[in-house]
mmCIF file of N, CA and C in Angstrom:
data_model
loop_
_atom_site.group_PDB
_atom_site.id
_atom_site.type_symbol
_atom_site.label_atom_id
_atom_site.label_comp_id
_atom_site.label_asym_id
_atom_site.label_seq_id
_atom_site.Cartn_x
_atom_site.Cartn_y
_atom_site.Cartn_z
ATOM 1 N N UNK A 703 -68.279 15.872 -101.520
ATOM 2 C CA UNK A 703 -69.340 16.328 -102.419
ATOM 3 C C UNK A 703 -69.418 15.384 -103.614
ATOM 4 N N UNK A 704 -70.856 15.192 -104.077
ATOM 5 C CA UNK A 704 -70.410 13.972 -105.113
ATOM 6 C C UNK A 704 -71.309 14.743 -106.251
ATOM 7 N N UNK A 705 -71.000 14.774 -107.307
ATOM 8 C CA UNK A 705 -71.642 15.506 -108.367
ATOM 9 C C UNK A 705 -72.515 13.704 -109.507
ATOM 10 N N UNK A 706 -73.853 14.068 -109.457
ATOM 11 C CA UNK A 706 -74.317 13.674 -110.593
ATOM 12 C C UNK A 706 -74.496 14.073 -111.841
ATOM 13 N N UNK A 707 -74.287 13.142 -112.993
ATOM 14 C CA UNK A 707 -74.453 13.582 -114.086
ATOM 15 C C UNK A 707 -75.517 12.869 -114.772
ATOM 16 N N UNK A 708 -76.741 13.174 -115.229
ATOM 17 C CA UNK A 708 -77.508 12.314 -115.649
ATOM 18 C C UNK A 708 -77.572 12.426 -117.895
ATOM 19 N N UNK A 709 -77.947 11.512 -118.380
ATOM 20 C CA UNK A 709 -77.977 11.308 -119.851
ATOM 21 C C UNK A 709 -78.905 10.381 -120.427
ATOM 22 N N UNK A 710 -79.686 10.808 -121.293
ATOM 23 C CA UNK A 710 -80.705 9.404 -122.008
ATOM 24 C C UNK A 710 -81.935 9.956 -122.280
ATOM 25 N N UNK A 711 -82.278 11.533 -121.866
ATOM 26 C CA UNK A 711 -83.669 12.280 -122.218
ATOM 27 C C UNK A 711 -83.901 12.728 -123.550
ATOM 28 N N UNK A 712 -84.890 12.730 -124.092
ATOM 29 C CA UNK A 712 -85.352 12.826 -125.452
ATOM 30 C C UNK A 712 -86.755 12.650 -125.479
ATOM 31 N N UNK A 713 -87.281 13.104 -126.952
ATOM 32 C CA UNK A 713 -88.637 12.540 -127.177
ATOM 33 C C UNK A 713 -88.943 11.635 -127.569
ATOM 34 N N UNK A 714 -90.291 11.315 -127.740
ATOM 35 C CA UNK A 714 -90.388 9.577 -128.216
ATOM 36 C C UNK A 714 -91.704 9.637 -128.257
ATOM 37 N N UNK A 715 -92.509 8.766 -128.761
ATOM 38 C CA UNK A 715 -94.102 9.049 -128.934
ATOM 39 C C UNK A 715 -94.273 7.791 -128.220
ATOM 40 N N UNK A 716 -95.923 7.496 -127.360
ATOM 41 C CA UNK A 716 -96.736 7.036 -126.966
ATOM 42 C C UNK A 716 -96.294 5.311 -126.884
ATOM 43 N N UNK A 717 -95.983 4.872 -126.053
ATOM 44 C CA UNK A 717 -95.614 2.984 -125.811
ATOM 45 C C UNK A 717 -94.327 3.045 -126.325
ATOM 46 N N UNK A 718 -93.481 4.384 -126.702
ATOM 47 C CA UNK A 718 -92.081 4.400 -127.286
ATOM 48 C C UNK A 718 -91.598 3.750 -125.415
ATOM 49 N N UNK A 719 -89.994 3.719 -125.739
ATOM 50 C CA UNK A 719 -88.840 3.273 -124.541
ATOM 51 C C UNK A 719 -88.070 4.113 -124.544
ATOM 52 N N UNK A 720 -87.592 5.018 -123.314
ATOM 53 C CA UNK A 720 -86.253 5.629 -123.374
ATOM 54 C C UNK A 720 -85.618 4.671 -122.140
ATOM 55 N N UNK A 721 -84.288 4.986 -122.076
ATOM 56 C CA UNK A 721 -83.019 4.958 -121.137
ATOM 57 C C UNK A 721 -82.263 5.841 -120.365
ATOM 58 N N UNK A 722 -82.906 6.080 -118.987
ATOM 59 C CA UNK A 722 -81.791 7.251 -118.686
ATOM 60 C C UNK A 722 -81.065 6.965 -117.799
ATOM 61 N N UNK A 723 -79.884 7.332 -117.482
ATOM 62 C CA UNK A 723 -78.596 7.148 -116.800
ATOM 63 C C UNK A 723 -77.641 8.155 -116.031
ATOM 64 N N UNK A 724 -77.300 7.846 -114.719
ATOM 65 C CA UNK A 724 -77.116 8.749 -113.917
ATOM 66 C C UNK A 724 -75.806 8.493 -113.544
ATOM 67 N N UNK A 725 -74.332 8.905 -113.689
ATOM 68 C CA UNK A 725 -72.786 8.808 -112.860
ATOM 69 C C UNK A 725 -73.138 9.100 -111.698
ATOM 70 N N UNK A 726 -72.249 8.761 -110.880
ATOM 71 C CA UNK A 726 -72.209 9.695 -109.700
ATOM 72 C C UNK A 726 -70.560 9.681 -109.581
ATOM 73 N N UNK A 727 -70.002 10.705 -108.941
ATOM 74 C CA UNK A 727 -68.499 10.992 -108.794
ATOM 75 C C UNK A 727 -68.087 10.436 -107.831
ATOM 76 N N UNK A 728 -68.810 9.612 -107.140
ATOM 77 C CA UNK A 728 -68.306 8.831 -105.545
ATOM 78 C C UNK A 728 -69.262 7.969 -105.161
ATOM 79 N N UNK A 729 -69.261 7.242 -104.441
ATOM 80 C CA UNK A 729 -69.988 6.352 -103.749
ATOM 81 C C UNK A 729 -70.969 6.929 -103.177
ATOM 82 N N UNK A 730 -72.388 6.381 -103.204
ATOM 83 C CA UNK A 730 -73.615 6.639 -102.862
ATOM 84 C C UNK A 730 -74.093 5.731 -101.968
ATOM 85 N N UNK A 731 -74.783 6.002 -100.643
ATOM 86 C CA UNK A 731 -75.706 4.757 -100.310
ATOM 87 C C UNK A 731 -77.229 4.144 -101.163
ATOM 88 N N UNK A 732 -77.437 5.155 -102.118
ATOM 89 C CA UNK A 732 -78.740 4.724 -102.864
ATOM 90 C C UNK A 732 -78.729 6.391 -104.377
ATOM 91 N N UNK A 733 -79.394 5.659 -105.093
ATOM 92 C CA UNK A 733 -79.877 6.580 -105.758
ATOM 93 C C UNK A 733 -80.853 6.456 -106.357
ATOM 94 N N UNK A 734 -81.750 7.352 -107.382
ATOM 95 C CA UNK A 734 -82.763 6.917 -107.288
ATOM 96 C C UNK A 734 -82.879 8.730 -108.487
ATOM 97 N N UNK A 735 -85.070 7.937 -108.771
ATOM 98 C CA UNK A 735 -84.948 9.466 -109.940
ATOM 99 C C UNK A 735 -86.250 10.434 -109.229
ATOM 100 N N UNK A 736 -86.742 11.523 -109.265
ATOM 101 C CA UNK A 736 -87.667 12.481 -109.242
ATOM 102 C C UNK A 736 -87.428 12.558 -110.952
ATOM 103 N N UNK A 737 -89.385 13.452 -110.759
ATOM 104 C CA UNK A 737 -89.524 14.149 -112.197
ATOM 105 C C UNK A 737 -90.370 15.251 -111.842
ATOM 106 N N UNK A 738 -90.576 16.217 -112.440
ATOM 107 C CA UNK A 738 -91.114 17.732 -111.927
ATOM 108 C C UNK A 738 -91.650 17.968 -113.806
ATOM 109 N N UNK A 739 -93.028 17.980 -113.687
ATOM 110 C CA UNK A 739 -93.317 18.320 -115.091
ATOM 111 C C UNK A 739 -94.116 19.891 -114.888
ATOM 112 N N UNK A 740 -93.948 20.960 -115.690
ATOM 113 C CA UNK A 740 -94.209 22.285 -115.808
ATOM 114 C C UNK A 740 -95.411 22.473 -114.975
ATOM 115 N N UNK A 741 -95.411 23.513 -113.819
ATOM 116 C CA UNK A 741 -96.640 23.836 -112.607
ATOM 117 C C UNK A 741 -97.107 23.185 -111.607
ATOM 118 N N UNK A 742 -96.118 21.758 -111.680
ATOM 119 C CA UNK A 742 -96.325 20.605 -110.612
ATOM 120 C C UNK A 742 -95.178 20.451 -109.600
ATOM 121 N N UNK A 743 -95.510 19.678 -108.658
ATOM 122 C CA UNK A 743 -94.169 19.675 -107.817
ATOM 123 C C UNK A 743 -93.308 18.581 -108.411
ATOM 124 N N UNK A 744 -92.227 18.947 -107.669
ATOM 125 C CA UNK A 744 -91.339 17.648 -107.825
ATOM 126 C C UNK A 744 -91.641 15.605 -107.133
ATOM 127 N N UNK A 745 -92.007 15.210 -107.760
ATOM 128 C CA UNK A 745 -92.214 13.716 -107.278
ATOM 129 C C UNK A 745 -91.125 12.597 -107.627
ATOM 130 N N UNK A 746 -91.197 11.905 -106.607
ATOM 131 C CA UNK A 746 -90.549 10.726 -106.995
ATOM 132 C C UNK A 746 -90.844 9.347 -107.984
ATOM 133 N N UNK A 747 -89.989 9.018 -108.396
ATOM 134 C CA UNK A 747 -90.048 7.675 -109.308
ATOM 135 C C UNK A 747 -89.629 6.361 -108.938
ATOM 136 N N UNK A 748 -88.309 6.738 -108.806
ATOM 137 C CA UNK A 748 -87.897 5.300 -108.460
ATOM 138 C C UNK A 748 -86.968 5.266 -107.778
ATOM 139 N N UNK A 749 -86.318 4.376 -106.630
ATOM 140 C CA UNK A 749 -85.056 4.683 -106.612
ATOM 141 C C UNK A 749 -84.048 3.295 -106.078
ATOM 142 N N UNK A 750 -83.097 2.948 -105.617
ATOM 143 C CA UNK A 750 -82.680 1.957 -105.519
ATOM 144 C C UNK A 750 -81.533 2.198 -104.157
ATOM 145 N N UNK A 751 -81.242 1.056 -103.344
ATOM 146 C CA UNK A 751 -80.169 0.999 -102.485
ATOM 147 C C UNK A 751 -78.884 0.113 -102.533
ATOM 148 N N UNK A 752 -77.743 1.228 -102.502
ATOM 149 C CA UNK A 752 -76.451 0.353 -103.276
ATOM 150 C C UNK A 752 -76.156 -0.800 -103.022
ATOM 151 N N UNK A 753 -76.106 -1.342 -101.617
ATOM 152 C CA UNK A 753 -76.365 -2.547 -101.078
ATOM 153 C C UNK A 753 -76.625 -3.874 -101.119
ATOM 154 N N UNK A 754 -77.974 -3.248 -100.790
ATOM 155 C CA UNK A 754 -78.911 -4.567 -100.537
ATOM 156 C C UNK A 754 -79.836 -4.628 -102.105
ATOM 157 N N UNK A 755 -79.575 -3.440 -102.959
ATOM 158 C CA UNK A 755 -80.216 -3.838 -104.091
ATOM 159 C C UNK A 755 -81.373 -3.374 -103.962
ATOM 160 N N UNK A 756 -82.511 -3.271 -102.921
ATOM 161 C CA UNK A 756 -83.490 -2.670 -102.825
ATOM 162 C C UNK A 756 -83.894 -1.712 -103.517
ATOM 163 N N UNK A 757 -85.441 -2.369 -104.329
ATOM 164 C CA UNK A 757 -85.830 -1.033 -105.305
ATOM 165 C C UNK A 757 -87.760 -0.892 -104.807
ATOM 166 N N UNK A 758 -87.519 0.887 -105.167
ATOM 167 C CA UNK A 758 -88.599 1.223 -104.651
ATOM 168 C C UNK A 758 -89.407 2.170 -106.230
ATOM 169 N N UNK A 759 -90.835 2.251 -106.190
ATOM 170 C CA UNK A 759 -91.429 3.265 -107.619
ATOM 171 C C UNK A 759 -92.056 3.390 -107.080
ATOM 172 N N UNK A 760 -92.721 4.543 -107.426
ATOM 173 C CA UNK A 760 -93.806 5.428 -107.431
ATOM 174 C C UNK A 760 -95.503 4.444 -107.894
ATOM 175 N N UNK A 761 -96.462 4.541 -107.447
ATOM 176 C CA UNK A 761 -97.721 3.613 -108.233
ATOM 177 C C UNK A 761 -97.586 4.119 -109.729
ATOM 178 N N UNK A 762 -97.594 5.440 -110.187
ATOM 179 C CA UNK A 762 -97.605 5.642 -111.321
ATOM 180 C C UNK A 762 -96.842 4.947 -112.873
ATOM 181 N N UNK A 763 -95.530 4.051 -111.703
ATOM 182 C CA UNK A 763 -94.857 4.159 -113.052
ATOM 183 C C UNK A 763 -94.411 2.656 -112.950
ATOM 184 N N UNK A 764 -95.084 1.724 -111.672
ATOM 185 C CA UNK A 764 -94.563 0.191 -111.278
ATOM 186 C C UNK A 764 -95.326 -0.506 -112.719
ATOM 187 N N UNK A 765 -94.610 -0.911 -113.062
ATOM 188 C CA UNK A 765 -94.759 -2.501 -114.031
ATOM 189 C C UNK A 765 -94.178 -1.350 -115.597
ATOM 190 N N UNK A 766 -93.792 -0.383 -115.785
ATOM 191 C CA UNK A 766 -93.029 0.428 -116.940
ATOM 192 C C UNK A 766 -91.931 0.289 -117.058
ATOM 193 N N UNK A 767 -91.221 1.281 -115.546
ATOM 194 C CA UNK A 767 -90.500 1.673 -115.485
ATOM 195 C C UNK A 767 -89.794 0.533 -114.664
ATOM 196 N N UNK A 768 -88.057 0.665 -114.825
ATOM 197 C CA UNK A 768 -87.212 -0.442 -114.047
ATOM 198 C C UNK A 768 -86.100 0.275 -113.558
ATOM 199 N N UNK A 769 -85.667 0.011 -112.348
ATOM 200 C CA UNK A 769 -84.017 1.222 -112.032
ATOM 201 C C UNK A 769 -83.620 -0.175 -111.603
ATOM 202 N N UNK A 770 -81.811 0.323 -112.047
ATOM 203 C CA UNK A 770 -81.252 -0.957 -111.897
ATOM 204 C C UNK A 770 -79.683 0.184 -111.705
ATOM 205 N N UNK A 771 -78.308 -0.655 -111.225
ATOM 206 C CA UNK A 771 -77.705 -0.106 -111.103
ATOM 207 C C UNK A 771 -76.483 -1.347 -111.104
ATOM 208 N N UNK A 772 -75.431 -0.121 -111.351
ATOM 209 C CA UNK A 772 -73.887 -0.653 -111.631
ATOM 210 C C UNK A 772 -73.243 -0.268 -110.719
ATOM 211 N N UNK A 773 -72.567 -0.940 -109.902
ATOM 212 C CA UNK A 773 -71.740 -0.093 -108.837
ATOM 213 C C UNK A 773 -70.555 -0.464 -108.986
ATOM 214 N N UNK A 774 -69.804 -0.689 -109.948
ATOM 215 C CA UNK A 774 -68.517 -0.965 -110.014
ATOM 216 C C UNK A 774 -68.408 0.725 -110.976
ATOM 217 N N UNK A 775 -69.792 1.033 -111.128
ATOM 218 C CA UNK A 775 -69.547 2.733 -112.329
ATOM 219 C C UNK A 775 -69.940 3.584 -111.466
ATOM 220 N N UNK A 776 -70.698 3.390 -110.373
ATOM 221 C CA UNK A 776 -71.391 4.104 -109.337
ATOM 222 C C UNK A 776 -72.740 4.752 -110.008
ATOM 223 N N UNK A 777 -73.485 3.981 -111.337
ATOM 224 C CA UNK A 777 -74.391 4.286 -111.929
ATOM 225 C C UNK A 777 -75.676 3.944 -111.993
ATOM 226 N N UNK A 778 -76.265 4.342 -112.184
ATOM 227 C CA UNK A 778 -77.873 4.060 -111.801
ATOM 228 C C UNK A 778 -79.124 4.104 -113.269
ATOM 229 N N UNK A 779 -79.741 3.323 -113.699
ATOM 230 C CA UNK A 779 -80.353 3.605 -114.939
ATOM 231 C C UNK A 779 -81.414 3.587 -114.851
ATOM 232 N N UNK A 780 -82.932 4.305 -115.622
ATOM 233 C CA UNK A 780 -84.085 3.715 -115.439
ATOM 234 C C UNK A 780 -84.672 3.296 -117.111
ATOM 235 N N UNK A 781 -84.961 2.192 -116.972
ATOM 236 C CA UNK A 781 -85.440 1.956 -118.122
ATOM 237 C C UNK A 781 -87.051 2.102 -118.160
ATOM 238 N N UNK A 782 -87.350 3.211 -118.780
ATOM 239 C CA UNK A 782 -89.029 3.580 -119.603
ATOM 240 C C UNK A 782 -89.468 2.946 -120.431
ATOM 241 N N UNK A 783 -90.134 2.317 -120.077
ATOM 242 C CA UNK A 783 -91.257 1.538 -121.225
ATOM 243 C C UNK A 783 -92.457 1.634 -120.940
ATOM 244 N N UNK A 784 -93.605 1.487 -122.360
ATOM 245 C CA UNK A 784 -94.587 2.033 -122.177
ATOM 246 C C UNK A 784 -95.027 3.441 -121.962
ATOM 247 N N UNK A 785 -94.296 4.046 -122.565
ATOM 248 C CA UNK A 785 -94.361 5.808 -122.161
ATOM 249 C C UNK A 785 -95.401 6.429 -122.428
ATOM 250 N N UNK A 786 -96.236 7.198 -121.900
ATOM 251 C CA UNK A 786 -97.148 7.943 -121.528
ATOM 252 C C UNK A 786 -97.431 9.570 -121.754
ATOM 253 N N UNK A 787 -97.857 10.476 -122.434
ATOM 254 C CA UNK A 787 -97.643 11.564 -122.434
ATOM 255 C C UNK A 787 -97.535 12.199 -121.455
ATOM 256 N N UNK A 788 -98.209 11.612 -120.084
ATOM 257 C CA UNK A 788 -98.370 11.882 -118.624
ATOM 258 C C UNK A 788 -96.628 11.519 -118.376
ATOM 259 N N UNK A 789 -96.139 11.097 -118.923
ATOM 260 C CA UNK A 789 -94.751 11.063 -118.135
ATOM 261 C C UNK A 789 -93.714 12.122 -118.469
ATOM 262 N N UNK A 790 -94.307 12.946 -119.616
ATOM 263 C CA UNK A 790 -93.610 13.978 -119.798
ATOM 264 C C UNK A 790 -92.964 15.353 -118.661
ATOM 265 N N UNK A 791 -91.901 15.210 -118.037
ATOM 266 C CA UNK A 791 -91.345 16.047 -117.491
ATOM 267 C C UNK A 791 -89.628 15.820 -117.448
ATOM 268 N N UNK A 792 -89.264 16.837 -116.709
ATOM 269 C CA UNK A 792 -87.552 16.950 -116.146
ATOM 270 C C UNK A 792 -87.885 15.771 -114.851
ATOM 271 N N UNK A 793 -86.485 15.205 -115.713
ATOM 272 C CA UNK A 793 -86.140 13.991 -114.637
ATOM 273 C C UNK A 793 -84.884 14.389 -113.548
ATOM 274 N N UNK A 794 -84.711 13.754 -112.964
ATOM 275 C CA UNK A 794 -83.996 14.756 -111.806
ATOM 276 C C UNK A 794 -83.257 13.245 -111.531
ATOM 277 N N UNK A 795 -82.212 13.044 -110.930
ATOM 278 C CA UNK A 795 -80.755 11.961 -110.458
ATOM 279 C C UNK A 795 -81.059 12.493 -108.814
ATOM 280 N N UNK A 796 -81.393 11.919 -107.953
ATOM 281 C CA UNK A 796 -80.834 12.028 -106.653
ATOM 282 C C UNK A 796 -80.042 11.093 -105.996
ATOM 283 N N UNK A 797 -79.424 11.189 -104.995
ATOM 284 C CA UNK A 797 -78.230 10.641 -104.155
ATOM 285 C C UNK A 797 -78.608 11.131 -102.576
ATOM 286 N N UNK A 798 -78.339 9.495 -102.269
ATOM 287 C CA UNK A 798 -78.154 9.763 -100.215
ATOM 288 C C UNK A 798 -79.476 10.320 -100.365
ATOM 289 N N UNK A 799 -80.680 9.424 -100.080
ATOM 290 C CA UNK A 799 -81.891 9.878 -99.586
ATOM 291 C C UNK A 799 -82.457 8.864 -98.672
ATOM 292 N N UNK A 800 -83.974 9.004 -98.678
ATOM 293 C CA UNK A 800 -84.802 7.703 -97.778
ATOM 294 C C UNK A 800 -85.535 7.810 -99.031
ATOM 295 N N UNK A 801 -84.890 6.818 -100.287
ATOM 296 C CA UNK A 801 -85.694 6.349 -101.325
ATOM 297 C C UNK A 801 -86.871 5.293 -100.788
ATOM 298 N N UNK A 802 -86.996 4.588 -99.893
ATOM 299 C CA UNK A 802 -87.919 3.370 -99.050
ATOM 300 C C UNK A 802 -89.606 4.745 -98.944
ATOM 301 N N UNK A 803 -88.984 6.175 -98.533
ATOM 302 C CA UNK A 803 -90.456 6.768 -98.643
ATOM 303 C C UNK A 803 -90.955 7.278 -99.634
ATOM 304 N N UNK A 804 -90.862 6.254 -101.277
ATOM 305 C CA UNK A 804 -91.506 6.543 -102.190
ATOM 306 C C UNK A 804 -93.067 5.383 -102.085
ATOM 307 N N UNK A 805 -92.694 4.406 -101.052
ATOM 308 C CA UNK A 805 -93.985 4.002 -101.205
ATOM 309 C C UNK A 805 -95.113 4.458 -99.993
ATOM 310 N N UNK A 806 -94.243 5.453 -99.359
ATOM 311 C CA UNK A 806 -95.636 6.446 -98.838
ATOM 312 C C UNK A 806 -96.327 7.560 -99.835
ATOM 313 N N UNK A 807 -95.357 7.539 -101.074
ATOM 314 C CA UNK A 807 -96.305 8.276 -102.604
ATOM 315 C C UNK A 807 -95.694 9.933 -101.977
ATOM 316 N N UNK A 808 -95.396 10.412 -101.016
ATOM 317 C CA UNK A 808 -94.922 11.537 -100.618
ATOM 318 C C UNK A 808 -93.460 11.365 -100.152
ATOM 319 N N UNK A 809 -92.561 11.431 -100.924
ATOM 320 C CA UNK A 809 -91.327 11.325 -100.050
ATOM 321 C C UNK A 809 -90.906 12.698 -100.264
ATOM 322 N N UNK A 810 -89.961 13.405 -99.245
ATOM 323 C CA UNK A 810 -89.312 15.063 -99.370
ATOM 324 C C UNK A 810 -88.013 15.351 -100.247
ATOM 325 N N UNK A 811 -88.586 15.901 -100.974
ATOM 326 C CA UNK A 811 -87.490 16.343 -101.783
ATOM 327 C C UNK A 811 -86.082 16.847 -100.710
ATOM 328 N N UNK A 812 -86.943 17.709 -100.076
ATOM 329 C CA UNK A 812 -85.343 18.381 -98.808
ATOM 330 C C UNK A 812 -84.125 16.902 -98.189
ATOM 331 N N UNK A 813 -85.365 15.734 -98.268
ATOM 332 C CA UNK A 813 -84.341 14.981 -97.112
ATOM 333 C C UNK A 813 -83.264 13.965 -98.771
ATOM 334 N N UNK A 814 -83.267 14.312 -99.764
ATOM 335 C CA UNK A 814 -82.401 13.969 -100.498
ATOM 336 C C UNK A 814 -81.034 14.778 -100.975
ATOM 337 N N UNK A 815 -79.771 14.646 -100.662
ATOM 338 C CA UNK A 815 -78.510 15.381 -100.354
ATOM 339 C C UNK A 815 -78.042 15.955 -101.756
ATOM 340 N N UNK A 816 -78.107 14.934 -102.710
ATOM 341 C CA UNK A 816 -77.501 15.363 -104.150
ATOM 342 C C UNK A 816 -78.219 15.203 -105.405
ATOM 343 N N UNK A 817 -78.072 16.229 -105.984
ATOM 344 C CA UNK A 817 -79.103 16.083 -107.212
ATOM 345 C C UNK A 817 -78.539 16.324 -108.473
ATOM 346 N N UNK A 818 -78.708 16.046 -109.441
ATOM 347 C CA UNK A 818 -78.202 16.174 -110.714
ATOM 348 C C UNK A 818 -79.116 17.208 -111.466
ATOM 349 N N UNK A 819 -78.570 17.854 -112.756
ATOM 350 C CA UNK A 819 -79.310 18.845 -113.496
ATOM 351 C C UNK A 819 -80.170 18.685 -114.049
ATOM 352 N N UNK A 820 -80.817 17.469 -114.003
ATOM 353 C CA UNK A 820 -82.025 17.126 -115.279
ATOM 354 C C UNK A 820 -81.785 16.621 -116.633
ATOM 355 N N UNK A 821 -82.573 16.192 -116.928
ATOM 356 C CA UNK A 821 -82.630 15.685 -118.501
ATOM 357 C C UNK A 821 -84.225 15.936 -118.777
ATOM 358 N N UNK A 822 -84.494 16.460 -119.480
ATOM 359 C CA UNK A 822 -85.814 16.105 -120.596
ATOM 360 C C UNK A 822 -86.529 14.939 -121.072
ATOM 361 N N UNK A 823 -87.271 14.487 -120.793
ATOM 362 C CA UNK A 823 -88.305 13.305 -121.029
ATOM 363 C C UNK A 823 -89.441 14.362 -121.514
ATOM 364 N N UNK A 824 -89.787 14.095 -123.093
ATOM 365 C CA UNK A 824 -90.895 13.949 -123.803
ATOM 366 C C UNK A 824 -91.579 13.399 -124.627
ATOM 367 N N UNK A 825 -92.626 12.742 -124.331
ATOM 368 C CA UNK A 825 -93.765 12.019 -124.476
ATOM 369 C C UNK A 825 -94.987 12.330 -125.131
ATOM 370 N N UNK A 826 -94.935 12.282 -126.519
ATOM 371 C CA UNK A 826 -96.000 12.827 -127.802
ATOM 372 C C UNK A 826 -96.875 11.789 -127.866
ATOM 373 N N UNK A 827 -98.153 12.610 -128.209
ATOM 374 C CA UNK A 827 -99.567 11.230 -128.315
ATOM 375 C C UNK A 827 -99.662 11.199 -129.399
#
């Protein structure tokens, strides 16, 4: 069982930058972020493969947002720039998925194994 811990959510106004950052307690084949903002589903963002390095985003958030990762920490970061009030939601840490079907814009929340508790991303105009 591998527990994520994610850290770096806060507010910030309009073209502000946050940083958020995800542990994981064990080795991952990929990780990667969802965000779920109030009455919407959960969608994907970004995510990355431990590997080969392979990184995948969402259309919404390519040329902003960047996930990059440490694997000597088993950590995963996304750096926000350009922030958007539209990007305001709970960000979500997943682990062990098919991050590659974020560029079908629908990937399943079910087929991702581990998830972390969220952090807060808010985005004032």
């Amino acid at each position: 069982q591998v527990q994520l811990v994610e850290s770096g959510g806060g507010s910030v106004q309009a073209g502000g930058s946050l940083r958020l950052s995800c542990a994981a307690s064990g080795y991952t084949y990929g990780m990667g972020w969802f965000r779920q903002a109030p009455g919407k589903e959960r969608e994907g963002v970004a995510g990355i493969y431990t590997v080969s390095g392979n990184t995948y985003y969402a259309d919404a958030v390519k040329g902003r947002f960047t996930i990059s990762q440490d694997n000597a920490k088993n950590t995963v970061y996304l750096q926000m720039n350009s922030l958007k009030p539209e990007d305001t939601a709970m960000y979500y840490c997943a682990a062990d998925g098919p991050f590659h079907t974020l560029l079908t814009g629908k990937p399943r929340v079910a087929d991702f194994i581990y998830w972390g508790q969220g952090t807060q991303v808010t985005v004032s105009s």
